[in-house]
């Protein structure tokens, strides 16, 4: 099946391939509400109440997105998030959490989650975020052109990145961020513009989400010694991508 026909299948009403969302949440009332909303959006939802159940589902089913509570009977959802990232699982993860201090949010992002919703959240916001996370995946399948610079190649169809001859393991969101920046070299983007372009929404106060992802992306890009800095901070404005060719020998 080509990328194009898959696109058609996905965009046709009543399509064969319905996206599957794994909801990991032990509060039964909240789980019911979330499931009701996601099903109304035509997604398949699988519900797990514990980390153990969630792991079983991930091992046996094709999942397109995980909505992950943090305080679960058998542990912190962040543990599962870290475990999946260690296994190089790129699948999008959104944390649902009552912990709303900035330190908690940063911890969640450091663990490799792509997004988070602080409880209590509005159903409309949940729907918008889920849509944005899943839409990204579809849009990316359509953009198959490789972005390549001297020393850096980004392949949107395989979602592989090679920097200075080393393959990089990026999360879904880190990949999207790098791809977006690399497609617009030398263009400066504010944190809000990046939120809108990469996350698909923009809210006041979420700018540190961008900072946190940029920092992780830089750390991964910096695993290769002697490389020029690719993602530059433009003080007071935001970030820009500087292609390595100017500095490469
Ligand atoms: Ca809980």
Coordinates of C-alpha atoms and ligand atoms in Angstrom, one line a residue:
X1 CA 0.0 0.0 0.0
X2 CA 1.5 3.4 -0.9
X3 CA 1.5 6.4 1.3
X4 CA -1.0 8.0 -0.9
X5 CA -3.7 5.3 -0.7
X6 CA -3.2 5.2 3.1
X7 CA -3.8 8.9 3.2
X8 CA -7.0 8.4 1.2
X9 CA -8.1 5.6 3.5
X10 CA -7.5 7.8 6.5
X11 CA -9.4 10.8 5.2
X12 CA -12.4 9.0 3.7
X13 CA -15.4 8.9 6.0
X14 CA -15.8 5.6 7.5
X15 CA -12.2 4.6 6.7
X16 CA -10.9 1.1 7.3
X17 CA -8.0 2.2 9.4
X18 CA -9.3 3.7 12.6
X19 CA -6.7 5.1 14.9
X20 CA -6.3 3.3 18.2
X21 CA -5.8 5.1 21.4
X22 CA -4.7 3.5 24.6
X23 CA -6.1 5.2 27.6
X24 CA -4.2 4.4 30.9
X25 CA -6.4 5.8 33.7
X26 CA -7.5 4.3 37.0
X27 CA -10.2 6.8 37.8
X28 CA -13.2 5.0 36.3
X29 CA -15.5 8.1 35.9
X30 CA -12.8 10.1 34.1
X31 CA -11.9 7.1 32.0
X32 CA -15.6 6.8 30.9
X33 CA -15.8 10.4 30.0
X34 CA -12.6 10.4 28.0
X35 CA -13.6 7.2 26.2
X36 CA -17.0 8.6 25.3
X37 CA -15.4 11.7 23.8
X38 CA -12.7 9.8 21.8
X39 CA -15.3 7.3 20.5
X40 CA -17.5 10.2 19.4
X41 CA -14.5 11.4 17.4
X42 CA -14.4 8.0 15.7
X43 CA -11.3 6.6 17.4
X44 CA -10.9 3.1 18.8
X45 CA -10.1 3.3 22.5
X46 CA -8.6 0.6 24.6
X47 CA -8.7 1.2 28.3
X48 CA -6.1 0.0 30.9
X49 CA -6.3 0.8 34.6
X50 CA -2.8 -0.2 35.5
X51 CA 0.7 0.0 34.1
X52 CA 0.7 -3.8 33.9
X53 CA -2.4 -3.9 31.7
X54 CA -1.0 -1.0 29.6
X55 CA 2.2 -3.0 28.8
X56 CA 0.2 -6.0 27.8
X57 CA -1.9 -3.9 25.4
X58 CA 1.2 -2.2 23.9
X59 CA 2.9 -5.6 23.3
X60 CA -0.1 -7.1 21.5
X61 CA -1.9 -4.3 19.7
X62 CA -1.1 -1.6 17.2
X63 CA -1.5 1.7 19.1
X64 CA -1.3 5.2 17.6
X65 CA -1.4 7.3 20.7
X66 CA -1.2 6.7 24.5
X67 CA -3.0 8.9 27.0
X68 CA -1.2 8.2 30.2
X69 CA -2.2 9.0 33.8
X70 CA 0.7 9.4 36.2
X71 CA -0.7 8.2 39.6
X72 CA -1.7 4.6 38.9
X73 CA -2.2 1.7 41.4
X74 CA 1.1 0.0 40.3
X75 CA 3.3 3.0 39.8
X76 CA 3.9 6.4 38.1
X77 CA 3.0 6.6 34.4
X78 CA 6.3 8.3 33.8
X79 CA 8.0 4.9 34.3
X80 CA 6.1 3.5 31.4
X81 CA 7.0 6.6 29.3
X82 CA 10.7 6.2 30.1
X83 CA 10.6 2.4 29.4
X84 CA 9.0 3.0 26.0
X85 CA 11.5 5.6 25.1
X86 CA 14.4 3.4 26.2
X87 CA 13.0 0.8 23.8
X88 CA 13.1 3.5 21.1
X89 CA 9.3 3.4 20.8
X90 CA 8.5 6.6 19.0
X91 CA 4.7 6.4 19.6
X92 CA 3.1 9.7 20.8
X93 CA 2.4 9.9 24.5
X94 CA 0.3 12.5 26.3
X95 CA 0.4 12.6 30.1
X96 CA -2.8 13.2 32.0
X97 CA -1.7 14.5 35.3
X98 CA -2.9 16.2 38.5
X99 CA 0.6 17.3 39.2
X100 CA 0.8 20.7 37.8
X101 CA 3.9 22.3 39.1
X102 CA 6.4 23.3 36.5
X103 CA 9.0 20.8 37.9
X104 CA 6.4 18.0 37.4
X105 CA 5.7 19.1 33.8
X106 CA 9.3 19.3 32.9
X107 CA 9.9 15.9 34.5
X108 CA 7.2 14.5 32.3
X109 CA 8.7 16.0 29.1
X110 CA 12.2 14.9 30.1
X111 CA 10.8 11.4 30.4
X112 CA 9.9 11.6 26.7
X113 CA 6.2 12.5 26.7
X114 CA 5.1 14.6 23.7
X115 CA 2.4 16.5 25.5
X116 CA 0.6 16.8 28.8
X117 CA -2.8 17.8 30.1
X118 CA -3.3 19.0 33.7
X119 CA -6.4 17.7 35.5
X120 CA -9.0 18.8 35.6
X121 CA -8.9 19.5 31.9
X122 CA -11.7 20.6 29.5
X123 CA -13.0 18.0 27.1
X124 CA -12.6 20.4 24.2
X125 CA -8.9 20.8 25.0
X126 CA -8.5 17.1 25.2
X127 CA -10.1 16.6 21.8
X128 CA -8.0 19.4 20.3
X129 CA -4.8 18.0 21.6
X130 CA -5.6 14.4 20.6
X131 CA -6.5 15.5 17.1
X132 CA -3.3 17.5 16.9
X133 CA -1.1 14.6 18.0
X134 CA -2.7 12.2 15.6
X135 CA -2.9 14.6 12.7
X136 CA 0.8 15.1 12.8
X137 CA 1.4 11.5 12.1
X138 CA -0.9 11.6 9.0
X139 CA 0.5 14.8 7.6
X140 CA 4.0 13.5 8.0
X141 CA 3.3 10.4 5.9
X142 CA 2.5 12.8 3.1
X143 CA 5.7 14.7 3.3
X144 CA 8.2 12.1 2.2
X145 CA 10.9 14.4 0.8
X146 CA 14.1 14.0 2.7
X147 CA 15.6 17.1 4.2
X148 CA 19.4 16.9 3.8
X149 CA 22.3 19.1 4.7
X150 CA 26.0 18.4 4.8
X151 CA 26.2 16.2 7.9
X152 CA 22.5 16.0 8.6
X153 CA 19.7 14.1 7.0
X154 CA 16.1 13.9 8.1
X155 CA 13.8 11.3 6.5
X156 CA 10.1 12.1 7.1
X157 CA 8.9 8.7 5.8
X158 CA 11.2 6.5 7.9
X159 CA 11.5 9.2 10.6
X160 CA 15.2 8.6 10.8
X161 CA 17.7 11.3 11.5
X162 CA 21.4 11.0 10.9
X163 CA 23.7 13.6 12.2
X164 CA 27.4 13.5 11.4
X165 CA 27.2 9.9 10.5
X166 CA 25.4 8.9 13.7
X167 CA 21.7 7.8 13.7
X168 CA 19.8 9.7 16.3
X169 CA 16.9 8.4 18.4
X170 CA 14.3 11.1 18.7
X171 CA 10.9 11.1 20.2
X172 CA 8.0 11.9 17.8
X173 CA 7.9 15.5 19.0
X174 CA 11.6 16.1 18.9
X175 CA 11.6 14.7 15.4
X176 CA 8.8 17.1 14.3
X177 CA 10.5 20.0 15.9
X178 CA 13.8 19.3 14.1
X179 CA 12.1 18.7 10.8
X180 CA 10.1 21.9 11.0
X181 CA 13.2 24.0 11.9
X182 CA 15.4 22.3 9.3
X183 CA 12.8 23.0 6.6
X184 CA 13.1 26.7 7.3
X185 CA 16.8 27.3 7.7
X186 CA 17.9 30.6 9.2
X187 CA 14.3 31.6 9.9
X188 CA 13.7 32.7 13.5
X189 CA 10.6 31.3 15.2
X190 CA 9.2 32.4 18.5
X191 CA 8.2 29.7 21.1
X192 CA 4.6 30.4 20.3
X193 CA 5.1 30.0 16.6
X194 CA 6.8 26.7 17.2
X195 CA 4.0 25.6 19.5
X196 CA 1.5 26.3 16.8
X197 CA 3.5 24.7 14.0
X198 CA 4.7 21.6 15.8
X199 CA 2.2 21.0 18.6
X200 CA -0.8 22.2 16.6
X201 CA -2.0 24.7 19.2
X202 CA -0.8 27.7 21.1
X203 CA -1.6 28.5 24.7
X204 CA -0.2 31.1 27.0
X205 CA 2.2 29.6 29.5
X206 CA 3.3 26.6 27.5
X207 CA 6.4 28.1 26.2
X208 CA 8.6 26.1 28.6
X209 CA 7.4 23.0 26.7
X210 CA 9.3 24.3 23.7
X211 CA 12.4 25.1 25.7
X212 CA 12.4 21.7 27.2
X213 CA 12.1 19.9 23.8
X214 CA 14.8 22.2 22.3
X215 CA 17.1 21.3 25.1
X216 CA 16.6 17.6 24.7
X217 CA 17.0 17.9 21.0
X218 CA 20.3 19.8 21.4
X219 CA 21.6 17.2 23.9
X220 CA 20.9 14.4 21.4
X221 CA 22.5 16.4 18.5
X222 CA 25.5 17.1 20.8
X223 CA 26.2 13.4 21.2
X224 CA 28.5 13.8 18.3
X225 CA 31.7 15.6 19.1
X226 CA 33.0 18.4 16.9
X227 CA 29.6 19.3 15.4
X228 CA 28.4 22.9 14.9
X229 CA 25.4 23.9 16.9
X230 CA 22.4 23.4 14.7
X231 CA 19.6 24.9 16.8
X232 CA 20.6 28.4 17.8
X233 CA 18.9 30.6 20.4
X234 CA 18.1 34.1 19.2
X235 CA 17.9 36.0 22.5
X236 CA 14.6 37.6 23.2
X237 CA 13.0 36.1 20.1
X238 CA 13.2 32.3 19.9
X239 CA 15.1 29.7 17.9
X240 CA 16.5 29.1 14.4
X241 CA 18.1 26.3 12.5
X242 CA 21.6 26.9 11.1
X243 CA 22.6 24.4 8.5
X244 CA 25.9 22.7 9.2
X245 CA 27.3 23.3 5.7
X246 CA 28.7 26.7 6.5
X247 CA 30.8 25.3 9.3
X248 CA 31.6 21.8 8.0
X249 CA 35.0 21.3 6.4
Ligands
LIG1 CA1 -4.8 8.1 38.9

